[in-house]
Amino acid sequence: MIVGIDLGTTHSLIGCYDEGGPRLFANPLGSLLTPSVVAMDDDGHVLVGQAARDRLVSHPGQAVANFKRWMGSARETRLGDRLFRPEELSALVLRALLDDAQNALGEPVREAVISVPAYFSDAQRKATRTAGELAGIRVERLINEPTAAALAYGLQERPDGSRFVVFDLGGGTFDVSVLEMFEGVVEVHASAGDNFLGGEDFLDVLETACLGDLGLGADTLSAAQRGQLRRWLETAKRELSQRTEVQVGGQLGERTVEWRIDQDRFARLAEPLLQRMRTPLERAMRDARLQPEQIDEIVLVGGASRMPMIARMVSRMFGRLPLRHLHPDEAVGLGACVAAGMKARDQHLDEVILTDVCPYTLGTEVARRDGEGQLQSGFFHPIIHRNSVVPTSREEAFWPTHPQQKTLRLNVYQGENPMVTNNIKLGELQVDIDPSLPSDQNAVNLRFTYDVNGVLQVEATVQATGKHYELLLERNPGQLLDPEQVRQRLAALAELKVHPRDKQENIALLARAERLYEEHLQAREQLQGWIARFRAVIETQDDMLIREHRREFGHALDALEQA
Ligand code: AMP
């Protein structure tokens, strides 16, 4: 069985495709969404998911989140007495998910399809594959997240020429992609986004308004009070997706806080954020050379797309209502399951092939004449533009800038800036040319070929001599592990201790109680009592008793959190 995995920045999901269609698996806490957070507990056990997320509050130095942003880099995080690369942290999340899959399927899983953002670079994609390897599975295929969302909505069944926009607003990132059906193939035509715009920013807007109305400076609140206020506001934000008006209230230290806000005011306050979302949206449409009326469906994904103002903005822009009948935080995961089913050659999906885009512009360095006719070097000359559908191959001719030049140096860059110094250098080719020829007869053809695996082939052919040069750029840029390092890390990860599955609920409950201890000063003594009692019950190893106490303990924590 091949599983489908959405390895997300905030949450991850796993599932499969069977007779009933795509199906997601629950984690030991009964949730389909596992927080992409890794922590280490006091006994050196690795925690993944909700327990790790709670530890982020109670033991900030021993938990890490958001590491998807660092994929493809060598940035390391300390947990306990070890340093972890982003691939390793992702591998630990994958292992927890695979355990859920094994539990649901009754057999170990060996192969997976994993979704990645459309803008992920070659290095980030390779790092994702390495994470799979470190988790002990073969990554059969990486699928672009917007394509996965389209598959979840069955858009691959639409007629040729249909065009879709996938609009993904998560906790901290915003991505928009334009897809097109072509000869039964879903193609990502363009994608753009903002890596620092998401649901959290909408929460910030609420917080600023609330503090302003109450005449409070953020620095007049303690960290714990501020955390409490933000939790109330987070609940309010979610309720505002259902109701026109909500009330926030409770005790913040000495103060009794009471605040009301309605949907209209929230939308007005959030207008600058909505404006910011238009920029990537318009860029993706421009890159795809499409007008809003040429779009056949719009898909909303990501938890924050539940806010009604998002659907309203999208409807106004495109003149049609977006699709959003699937849970927006499950769509990509379900789509990965559909792709996994397809990979396993399930008949219904046989026809679909997916293509990708080149996420960055690739080009070379040229010199240009300025106003005075002087040559200035350092300009970036694109050969393959960002968002070109891959595989793609383009050739252009270049000439030496000086007479009697013996060699032509062809530098290869990736990036979106007009000056090469602001882009990333991938490599260079030194080409011998005949210095006796006049410059204008001394052309060199430069061909860039970018394939589905993210490999860039650079070829130079000297027109006069037919001499051919070649450069293969596979793993640039980004710092990736080599096969030997992968073997070493695999061995090291195998030594990490993980709590058995049947203990996970207890562990998560204790982690939650510790978080609440951190947050609720007034309830500390009570919490300590509950924790001590629950630990004692666990010691008895009496499953029935533990289950009973767990239920009670959970209810008590719910009550405390809602108070
Ligand atoms: P999550 O799926 O929990 O990672 O959430 C991603 C973002 O979506 C967070 O910023 C949440 O606040 C936001 N979000 C989730 N559910 C809702 C909702 N019902 N209304 C508004 N925002 C939401």
Coordinates of C-alpha atoms and ligand atoms in Angstrom, one line a residue:
M1 CA 0.0 0.0 0.0
I2 CA 1.3 3.4 -0.9
V3 CA 0.3 6.2 1.5
G4 CA -0.3 9.9 0.8
I5 CA 1.3 12.4 3.1
D6 CA 0.8 16.1 3.6
L7 CA 4.0 17.2 5.4
G8 CA 2.8 20.7 6.4
T9 CA 4.3 23.6 8.2
T10 CA 1.9 23.5 11.1
H11 CA 0.1 20.2 10.6
S12 CA 0.7 16.9 8.8
L13 CA -1.7 14.3 7.6
I14 CA -1.4 10.7 6.3
G15 CA -3.9 8.4 4.5
C16 CA -4.4 6.1 1.7
Y17 CA -6.6 5.4 -1.3
D18 CA -8.8 2.4 -1.3
E19 CA -12.2 1.2 -2.7
G20 CA -13.9 4.0 -0.8
G21 CA -11.6 6.7 -2.2
P22 CA -9.1 8.8 -0.3
R23 CA -9.1 8.2 3.5
L24 CA -7.1 9.8 6.3
F25 CA -5.8 8.0 9.4
A26 CA -6.2 9.3 12.9
N27 CA -3.2 9.7 15.3
P28 CA -3.3 8.1 18.8
L29 CA -5.3 11.1 20.1
G30 CA -8.0 10.5 17.5
S31 CA -7.2 13.5 15.4
L32 CA -6.5 13.5 11.6
L33 CA -4.2 16.5 12.0
T34 CA -0.8 15.9 13.8
P35 CA 1.0 19.2 14.7
S36 CA 4.4 19.3 12.9
V37 CA 6.2 19.8 16.2
V38 CA 9.0 17.7 17.7
A39 CA 10.1 17.8 21.3
M40 CA 12.3 15.9 23.7
D41 CA 11.0 15.0 27.2
D42 CA 12.9 14.9 30.4
D43 CA 13.7 11.2 30.0
G44 CA 15.1 11.8 26.5
H45 CA 12.1 10.4 24.7
V46 CA 11.1 12.1 21.4
L47 CA 7.6 13.6 21.4
V48 CA 5.8 14.4 18.1
G49 CA 2.5 16.2 17.6
Q50 CA 0.2 17.7 20.2
A51 CA 2.3 16.7 23.2
A52 CA 5.3 18.4 21.5
R53 CA 3.2 21.5 20.7
D54 CA 2.2 21.8 24.4
R55 CA 5.9 21.5 25.3
L56 CA 6.6 24.4 23.1
V57 CA 4.8 26.5 25.7
S58 CA 6.0 24.7 28.9
H59 CA 9.6 23.9 27.8
P60 CA 10.3 26.2 24.8
G61 CA 14.0 25.1 24.6
Q62 CA 13.0 21.5 24.2
A63 CA 10.6 21.7 21.3
V64 CA 10.7 22.9 17.8
A65 CA 8.1 23.9 15.2
N66 CA 8.1 25.4 11.7
F67 CA 11.1 23.5 10.5
K68 CA 9.6 23.0 7.1
R69 CA 10.8 26.5 6.4
W70 CA 14.4 25.4 6.8
M71 CA 14.3 22.3 4.5
G72 CA 17.1 22.4 2.1
S73 CA 19.4 24.2 4.5
A74 CA 21.9 22.9 7.0
R75 CA 20.3 24.7 10.0
E76 CA 20.4 22.6 13.1
T77 CA 18.3 22.7 16.2
R78 CA 19.3 21.4 19.6
L79 CA 16.9 19.1 21.4
G80 CA 18.3 17.4 24.5
D81 CA 21.9 16.6 23.9
R82 CA 21.6 16.3 20.1
L83 CA 21.5 18.6 17.1
F84 CA 18.8 17.9 14.5
R85 CA 18.8 18.9 10.8
P86 CA 15.4 19.9 9.3
E87 CA 15.3 16.6 7.4
E88 CA 15.6 14.7 10.6
L89 CA 12.9 16.6 12.4
S90 CA 10.7 16.0 9.3
A91 CA 11.6 12.3 9.5
L92 CA 10.5 12.1 13.1
V93 CA 7.1 13.6 12.1
L94 CA 6.9 11.1 9.2
R95 CA 7.7 8.2 11.6
A96 CA 4.8 9.2 13.8
L97 CA 2.5 9.4 10.8
L98 CA 3.7 6.1 9.5
D99 CA 3.0 4.5 12.8
D100 CA -0.6 5.8 12.6
A101 CA -0.8 4.3 9.1
Q102 CA 0.5 1.0 10.3
N103 CA -2.0 1.0 13.1
A104 CA -4.9 1.7 10.7
L105 CA -3.7 -0.7 8.0
G106 CA -2.4 -3.5 10.1
E107 CA 0.8 -3.7 8.1
P108 CA 4.0 -1.6 7.8
V109 CA 4.2 1.0 5.1
R110 CA 7.1 1.2 2.7
E111 CA 6.2 3.7 0.1
A112 CA 4.7 7.2 0.1
V113 CA 3.7 10.2 -2.1
I114 CA 4.5 13.4 -0.2
S115 CA 3.1 16.8 -1.1
V116 CA 5.4 19.9 -1.2
P117 CA 4.8 23.6 -1.9
A118 CA 4.9 24.4 -5.6
Y119 CA 7.6 26.9 -5.0
F120 CA 9.9 24.4 -3.3
S121 CA 13.4 24.5 -4.8
D122 CA 15.2 21.5 -6.0
A123 CA 17.2 21.4 -2.8
Q124 CA 14.0 21.6 -0.7
R125 CA 12.5 18.7 -2.7
K126 CA 15.6 16.6 -2.3
A127 CA 15.6 17.3 1.5
T128 CA 12.0 16.1 1.6
R129 CA 13.0 12.8 -0.1
T130 CA 15.8 12.4 2.3
A131 CA 13.4 12.9 5.2
G132 CA 11.4 10.0 3.8
E133 CA 14.5 7.9 3.6
L134 CA 15.4 8.7 7.2
A135 CA 11.9 7.7 8.2
G136 CA 12.5 4.3 6.4
I137 CA 10.2 4.8 3.4
R138 CA 10.7 5.2 -0.3
V139 CA 9.2 8.5 -1.5
E140 CA 7.6 7.3 -4.8
R141 CA 6.8 10.8 -5.8
L142 CA 6.6 14.4 -4.6
I143 CA 3.4 16.2 -5.7
N144 CA 2.8 19.9 -5.6
E145 CA 0.4 20.9 -2.9
P146 CA -1.9 22.9 -5.2
T147 CA -2.1 19.9 -7.6
A148 CA -3.0 17.7 -4.6
A149 CA -5.8 20.1 -3.6
A150 CA -7.1 20.0 -7.2
L151 CA -7.0 16.1 -7.1
A152 CA -9.0 16.1 -3.8
Y153 CA -11.7 18.0 -5.6
G154 CA -11.6 15.6 -8.5
L155 CA -10.7 18.4 -10.9
Q156 CA -8.6 16.1 -13.0
E157 CA -11.9 14.8 -14.4
R158 CA -12.6 18.2 -15.9
P159 CA -12.4 18.8 -19.7
D160 CA -9.2 19.8 -21.4
G161 CA -8.4 23.5 -21.1
S162 CA -10.2 23.9 -17.7
R163 CA -8.3 26.3 -15.5
F164 CA -8.2 26.5 -11.7
V165 CA -6.8 28.7 -9.1
V166 CA -5.8 27.1 -5.8
F167 CA -5.7 29.6 -2.9
D168 CA -3.9 28.3 0.2
L169 CA -4.0 30.4 3.4
G170 CA -2.4 28.5 6.2
G171 CA -1.2 29.6 9.7
G172 CA 1.9 31.5 8.5
T173 CA 2.1 31.2 4.7
F174 CA 0.0 32.1 1.7
D175 CA 0.3 30.4 -1.7
V176 CA -1.6 30.8 -4.9
S177 CA -1.3 28.6 -7.9
V178 CA -2.8 28.6 -11.4
L179 CA -3.5 25.1 -12.8
E180 CA -4.6 24.0 -16.2
M181 CA -5.9 20.7 -17.6
F182 CA -4.1 19.8 -20.7
E183 CA -4.6 16.4 -22.5
G184 CA -5.7 14.9 -19.3
V185 CA -2.8 16.3 -17.4
V186 CA -3.0 18.7 -14.5
E187 CA -0.4 21.4 -15.0
V188 CA 0.8 23.9 -12.5
H189 CA 1.1 27.0 -14.7
A190 CA 2.2 29.6 -12.2
S191 CA 2.6 29.9 -8.5
A192 CA 3.3 32.8 -6.2
G193 CA 3.0 33.5 -2.5
D194 CA 4.0 35.2 0.6
N195 CA 6.0 33.2 3.1
F196 CA 5.1 35.5 5.9
L197 CA 1.4 36.0 5.6
G198 CA -1.2 33.7 7.2
G199 CA -3.9 33.2 9.8
E200 CA -1.5 34.5 12.6
D201 CA -1.4 37.9 11.0
F202 CA -5.2 38.1 11.2
L203 CA -4.9 37.2 14.9
D204 CA -2.4 40.1 15.3
V205 CA -5.0 42.5 13.8
L206 CA -7.5 41.4 16.4
E207 CA -5.0 41.7 19.2
T208 CA -4.0 45.3 18.2
A209 CA -7.7 46.3 18.0
C210 CA -8.6 44.7 21.3
L211 CA -5.6 46.3 23.2
G212 CA -6.4 49.6 21.5
D213 CA -10.1 49.6 22.5
L214 CA -9.2 48.6 26.1
G215 CA -6.5 51.2 26.3
L216 CA -3.8 48.7 27.1
G217 CA -0.2 48.6 25.8
A218 CA 1.0 45.1 25.0
D219 CA 3.8 45.7 27.5
T220 CA 1.4 46.2 30.4
L221 CA 0.5 42.5 30.2
S222 CA 2.7 39.7 31.4
A223 CA 3.7 37.1 28.8
A224 CA 1.2 34.7 30.4
Q225 CA -1.6 37.2 30.2
R226 CA -0.8 38.1 26.7
G227 CA -0.8 34.3 25.8
Q228 CA -4.2 34.0 27.5
L229 CA -5.6 37.0 25.6
R230 CA -4.4 35.6 22.3
R231 CA -6.0 32.3 23.0
W232 CA -9.3 34.0 23.6
L233 CA -8.9 36.0 20.4
E234 CA -8.0 32.9 18.5
T235 CA -11.3 31.3 19.6
A236 CA -13.0 34.6 18.7
K237 CA -11.4 34.6 15.3
R238 CA -12.6 31.1 14.6
E239 CA -16.1 31.9 15.9
L240 CA -16.2 34.9 13.6
S241 CA -16.1 32.4 10.7
Q242 CA -19.5 31.2 11.9
R243 CA -21.2 34.2 13.6
T244 CA -21.5 37.8 12.8
E245 CA -20.5 39.0 16.2
V246 CA -18.5 37.6 19.1
Q247 CA -17.6 38.5 22.6
V248 CA -14.3 38.0 24.4
G249 CA -14.1 38.2 28.1
G250 CA -12.5 37.0 31.3
Q251 CA -10.1 37.7 34.0
L252 CA -6.6 38.9 33.0
G253 CA -4.7 39.2 36.2
E254 CA -6.4 42.0 38.1
R255 CA -8.4 43.2 35.2
T256 CA -11.8 42.0 34.0
V257 CA -11.7 42.2 30.2
E258 CA -14.8 42.5 28.0
W259 CA -14.6 43.1 24.3
R260 CA -16.9 42.7 21.3
I261 CA -16.2 42.6 17.6
D262 CA -18.2 41.9 14.5
Q263 CA -17.3 40.4 11.1
D264 CA -17.6 43.7 9.3
R265 CA -15.1 45.5 11.6
F266 CA -12.8 42.5 11.4
A267 CA -12.9 42.6 7.6
R268 CA -12.2 46.4 7.6
L269 CA -9.2 46.0 10.0
A270 CA -7.9 43.1 7.9
E271 CA -8.1 45.1 4.7
P272 CA -4.3 45.7 4.5
L273 CA -3.8 41.9 4.8
L274 CA -6.3 41.3 2.0
Q275 CA -4.5 43.9 -0.1
R276 CA -1.2 42.0 0.5
M277 CA -2.8 38.8 -0.8
R278 CA -3.7 40.5 -4.1
T279 CA 0.0 41.0 -5.1
P280 CA 0.9 37.3 -5.4
L281 CA -2.5 36.5 -6.8
E282 CA -2.1 39.1 -9.6
R283 CA 1.5 37.9 -10.2
A284 CA 0.4 34.3 -10.6
M285 CA -2.4 35.3 -13.0
R286 CA 0.1 37.5 -15.0
D287 CA 2.7 34.7 -15.1
A288 CA 0.0 32.4 -16.4
R289 CA -1.2 35.1 -18.9
L290 CA -4.8 34.7 -17.8
Q291 CA -7.7 37.0 -16.9
P292 CA -9.9 36.3 -13.9
E293 CA -12.9 35.4 -16.2
Q294 CA -10.8 32.6 -17.8
I295 CA -10.7 30.7 -14.5
D296 CA -13.2 27.8 -14.2
E297 CA -12.9 26.9 -10.5
I298 CA -11.3 28.3 -7.4
V299 CA -10.3 26.0 -4.6
L300 CA -9.7 27.3 -1.1
V301 CA -7.4 25.4 1.2
G302 CA -5.6 26.1 4.5
G303 CA -7.4 26.6 7.9
A304 CA -7.4 30.4 7.6
S305 CA -9.4 30.3 4.3
R306 CA -12.4 29.6 6.5
M307 CA -12.7 33.3 7.2
P308 CA -15.7 34.5 5.2
M309 CA -13.8 37.6 4.1
I310 CA -11.5 35.4 2.1
A311 CA -14.3 33.8 0.1
R312 CA -15.8 37.2 -0.4
M313 CA -12.6 38.7 -1.8
V314 CA -12.0 35.7 -4.1
S315 CA -15.6 35.8 -5.3
R316 CA -15.3 39.5 -6.1
M317 CA -12.0 39.0 -8.0
F318 CA -13.1 36.0 -10.1
G319 CA -16.9 36.6 -10.3
R320 CA -17.6 33.1 -9.0
L321 CA -17.9 31.3 -5.7
P322 CA -14.9 29.2 -4.6
L323 CA -15.1 25.4 -4.0
R324 CA -14.7 24.7 -0.3
H325 CA -16.9 21.8 0.7
L326 CA -13.9 19.7 1.9
H327 CA -12.2 20.6 5.2
P328 CA -9.7 23.2 4.0
D329 CA -6.9 21.7 6.2
E330 CA -7.5 18.2 4.9
A331 CA -7.7 18.9 1.1
V332 CA -4.0 18.6 0.4
G333 CA -3.7 15.4 2.5
L334 CA -6.7 13.9 0.7
G335 CA -5.2 14.9 -2.7
A336 CA -1.9 13.2 -1.7
C337 CA -3.9 10.1 -1.1
V338 CA -5.5 10.3 -4.5
A339 CA -2.0 10.7 -6.0
A340 CA -0.9 7.6 -4.0
G341 CA -3.8 5.7 -5.4
M342 CA -2.9 6.8 -8.9
K343 CA 0.7 5.7 -8.3
A344 CA -0.5 2.3 -7.3
R345 CA -2.2 2.2 -10.7
D346 CA -5.6 2.3 -9.5
Q347 CA -7.8 2.1 -12.6
H348 CA -9.9 5.2 -11.9
L349 CA -6.8 7.4 -11.8
D350 CA -4.8 5.8 -14.6
E351 CA -5.1 8.7 -16.9
V352 CA -3.7 11.4 -14.8
I353 CA -0.1 12.5 -15.1
L354 CA 1.2 15.5 -13.2
T355 CA 3.7 18.0 -14.3
D356 CA 5.6 20.5 -12.4
V357 CA 7.0 24.0 -12.8
C358 CA 10.5 25.3 -12.4
P359 CA 10.2 27.3 -9.2
Y360 CA 12.9 29.9 -9.9
T361 CA 14.2 31.8 -12.9
L362 CA 17.5 30.3 -14.3
G363 CA 19.8 32.4 -16.4
T364 CA 23.3 33.7 -17.0
E365 CA 25.3 36.8 -16.5
V366 CA 25.7 39.5 -19.2
A367 CA 27.2 42.9 -19.6
R368 CA 25.2 45.8 -20.9
R369 CA 26.0 49.2 -22.3
D370 CA 25.0 52.1 -20.2
G371 CA 23.9 55.5 -21.4
E372 CA 27.5 56.6 -22.2
G373 CA 28.1 53.4 -24.2
Q374 CA 30.3 52.0 -21.4
L375 CA 30.0 48.2 -20.7
Q376 CA 28.7 47.3 -17.3
S377 CA 28.8 43.7 -16.1
G378 CA 26.8 41.9 -13.5
F379 CA 23.4 41.8 -15.2
F380 CA 21.1 38.7 -14.9
H381 CA 19.8 37.4 -18.2
P382 CA 17.0 34.9 -17.7
I383 CA 16.9 31.8 -20.0
I384 CA 14.3 29.7 -18.3
H385 CA 11.7 31.8 -16.6
R386 CA 10.1 31.1 -13.2
N387 CA 7.0 29.0 -13.5
S388 CA 7.9 27.4 -16.9
V389 CA 6.3 24.0 -17.1
V390 CA 9.1 21.3 -16.9
P391 CA 10.7 19.6 -18.6
T392 CA 11.7 22.6 -20.6
S393 CA 14.7 23.5 -22.8
R394 CA 15.7 26.9 -24.1
E395 CA 18.7 28.1 -26.1
E396 CA 20.1 31.6 -26.7
A397 CA 23.2 32.9 -28.4
F398 CA 25.9 35.1 -26.6
W399 CA 28.8 37.0 -28.0
P400 CA 32.1 38.0 -26.5
T401 CA 32.2 41.6 -25.3
H402 CA 35.8 42.3 -26.4
P403 CA 37.7 41.7 -29.6
Q404 CA 40.5 39.1 -29.2
Q405 CA 38.8 37.5 -26.3
K406 CA 40.1 33.9 -25.9
T407 CA 37.5 32.5 -23.5
L408 CA 33.9 33.2 -22.6
R409 CA 32.9 32.6 -19.0
L410 CA 29.3 31.6 -18.7
N411 CA 28.0 31.9 -15.1
V412 CA 24.8 30.2 -14.2
Y413 CA 22.5 31.9 -11.7
Q414 CA 19.1 31.3 -10.1
G415 CA 16.9 34.1 -8.9
E416 CA 14.5 36.9 -9.7
N417 CA 16.8 40.0 -9.3
P418 CA 18.1 42.0 -12.3
M419 CA 21.6 41.9 -10.8
V420 CA 23.4 38.6 -10.5
T421 CA 25.0 39.6 -7.1
N422 CA 21.5 39.3 -5.6
N423 CA 20.8 35.9 -7.1
I424 CA 22.3 32.5 -6.3
K425 CA 25.3 31.3 -8.4
L426 CA 24.9 27.7 -9.4
G427 CA 28.0 27.1 -11.4
E428 CA 30.0 28.2 -14.4
L429 CA 31.4 27.1 -17.8
Q430 CA 34.6 28.3 -19.4
V431 CA 34.3 28.2 -23.2
D432 CA 37.3 28.6 -25.6
I433 CA 36.6 30.8 -28.5
D434 CA 38.8 31.8 -31.5
P435 CA 40.3 35.2 -30.7
S436 CA 41.0 35.9 -34.4
L437 CA 37.3 36.0 -35.3
P438 CA 35.4 39.3 -35.1
S439 CA 33.2 39.4 -32.0
D440 CA 30.0 39.3 -34.0
Q441 CA 30.9 36.1 -35.7
N442 CA 32.0 34.4 -32.5
A443 CA 28.7 33.4 -31.0
V444 CA 28.2 30.7 -28.4
N445 CA 24.9 28.9 -28.1
L446 CA 23.8 28.4 -24.5
R447 CA 21.1 25.9 -23.8
F448 CA 19.4 25.3 -20.4
T449 CA 17.4 22.1 -20.0
Y450 CA 15.5 21.7 -16.7
D451 CA 13.9 18.2 -16.1
V452 CA 11.1 16.9 -13.8
N453 CA 13.7 15.9 -11.2
G454 CA 14.9 19.4 -10.9
V455 CA 18.2 18.7 -12.6
L456 CA 19.6 21.6 -14.7
Q457 CA 21.7 20.7 -17.7
V458 CA 23.7 23.6 -19.2
E459 CA 25.2 23.1 -22.6
A460 CA 27.4 25.6 -24.6
T461 CA 28.2 25.1 -28.3
V462 CA 30.8 27.4 -30.0
Q463 CA 29.1 28.1 -33.4
A464 CA 32.4 28.6 -35.3
T465 CA 34.1 25.4 -34.1
G466 CA 31.1 23.2 -33.0
K467 CA 33.0 22.6 -29.7
H468 CA 30.6 21.4 -27.0
Y469 CA 30.7 22.0 -23.3
E470 CA 28.3 20.6 -20.6
L471 CA 27.5 21.1 -17.0
L472 CA 25.1 19.2 -14.8
L473 CA 23.7 21.0 -11.8
E474 CA 21.9 18.5 -9.5
R475 CA 21.9 19.5 -6.0
N476 CA 22.5 23.2 -6.0
P477 CA 21.9 25.3 -4.1
G478 CA 21.2 24.2 -0.6
Q479 CA 23.2 22.0 1.7
L480 CA 22.1 18.5 1.5
L481 CA 23.2 15.3 3.2
D482 CA 25.3 12.9 1.1
P483 CA 24.5 9.2 1.1
E484 CA 27.1 8.4 3.8
Q485 CA 25.7 11.2 6.0
V486 CA 22.2 9.8 5.5
R487 CA 23.4 6.4 6.6
Q488 CA 24.9 7.9 9.7
R489 CA 21.9 9.9 10.6
L490 CA 19.6 7.0 10.0
A491 CA 21.6 5.0 12.5
A492 CA 21.5 7.8 15.0
L493 CA 17.8 8.3 14.6
A494 CA 17.2 4.6 15.2
E495 CA 18.7 5.0 18.7
L496 CA 16.2 7.6 19.7
K497 CA 13.6 6.5 22.3
V498 CA 9.9 6.9 21.5
H499 CA 7.0 6.2 23.8
P500 CA 4.9 3.2 22.7
R501 CA 1.7 4.0 21.0
D502 CA -0.6 3.0 23.8
K503 CA 1.2 5.5 26.2
Q504 CA 0.8 8.4 23.8
E505 CA -2.5 9.6 25.2
N506 CA -1.2 9.7 28.7
I507 CA 1.9 11.5 27.6
A508 CA -0.1 14.1 25.7
L509 CA -2.4 14.7 28.7
L510 CA 0.5 15.3 31.0
A511 CA 2.2 17.6 28.4
R512 CA -1.1 19.6 28.2
A513 CA -1.3 19.8 32.0
E514 CA 2.2 21.2 32.1
R515 CA 1.4 23.8 29.5
L516 CA -1.7 24.8 31.5
Y517 CA 0.5 25.0 34.6
E518 CA 2.7 27.5 32.7
E519 CA -0.3 29.5 31.6
H520 CA -2.7 29.5 34.6
L521 CA -0.9 30.9 37.7
Q522 CA -4.0 30.7 39.8
A523 CA -4.6 27.0 39.1
R524 CA -1.1 25.8 39.6
E525 CA -1.6 24.0 42.9
Q526 CA -4.7 22.3 41.6
L527 CA -2.9 21.2 38.4
Q528 CA 0.1 19.9 40.4
G529 CA -2.4 17.8 42.5
W530 CA -4.0 16.4 39.3
I531 CA -0.6 15.6 37.7
A532 CA 0.6 13.8 40.8
R533 CA -2.6 11.8 41.0
F534 CA -2.5 10.8 37.3
R535 CA 1.1 9.8 37.5
A536 CA 0.3 7.6 40.5
V537 CA -2.6 6.0 38.5
I538 CA -0.2 5.3 35.6
E539 CA 2.2 3.6 38.0
T540 CA -0.6 1.0 38.8
Q541 CA -0.5 -0.2 35.2
D542 CA -4.2 -1.0 35.6
D543 CA -5.5 -0.1 32.1
M544 CA -9.1 0.3 33.2
L545 CA -8.3 2.6 36.0
I546 CA -5.9 4.6 33.8
R547 CA -8.6 5.0 31.1
E548 CA -11.1 6.2 33.7
H549 CA -8.8 8.7 35.2
R550 CA -7.6 9.9 31.9
R551 CA -11.2 10.7 30.9
E552 CA -11.7 12.6 34.2
F553 CA -8.4 14.4 34.0
G554 CA -9.2 15.4 30.4
H555 CA -12.5 16.9 31.4
A556 CA -10.9 18.8 34.2
L557 CA -8.4 20.3 31.9
D558 CA -11.1 21.2 29.3
A559 CA -13.0 22.9 32.0
L560 CA -9.9 24.8 33.2
E561 CA -9.1 25.9 29.6
Q562 CA -12.6 27.1 28.9
A563 CA -13.1 29.0 32.1
Ligands
AMP1 P1 -4.3 25.2 11.5 O1 -5.0 24.5 10.4 O2 -4.8 25.0 12.9 O3 -2.8 25.2 11.3 O4 -4.7 26.7 11.2 C1 -4.1 27.4 10.3 C2 -4.6 28.8 10.4 O5 -6.0 28.8 10.2 C3 -4.5 29.3 11.9 O6 -4.0 30.7 11.8 C4 -5.9 29.3 12.4 O7 -6.1 30.4 13.2 C5 -6.7 29.4 11.1 N1 -8.0 28.9 11.3 C6 -8.4 27.6 11.5 N2 -9.7 27.5 11.6 C7 -10.2 28.7 11.4 C8 -11.6 29.2 11.4 N3 -12.6 28.4 11.6 N4 -11.7 30.5 11.1 C9 -10.6 31.3 10.9 N5 -9.4 30.9 11.0 C10 -9.2 29.6 11.2

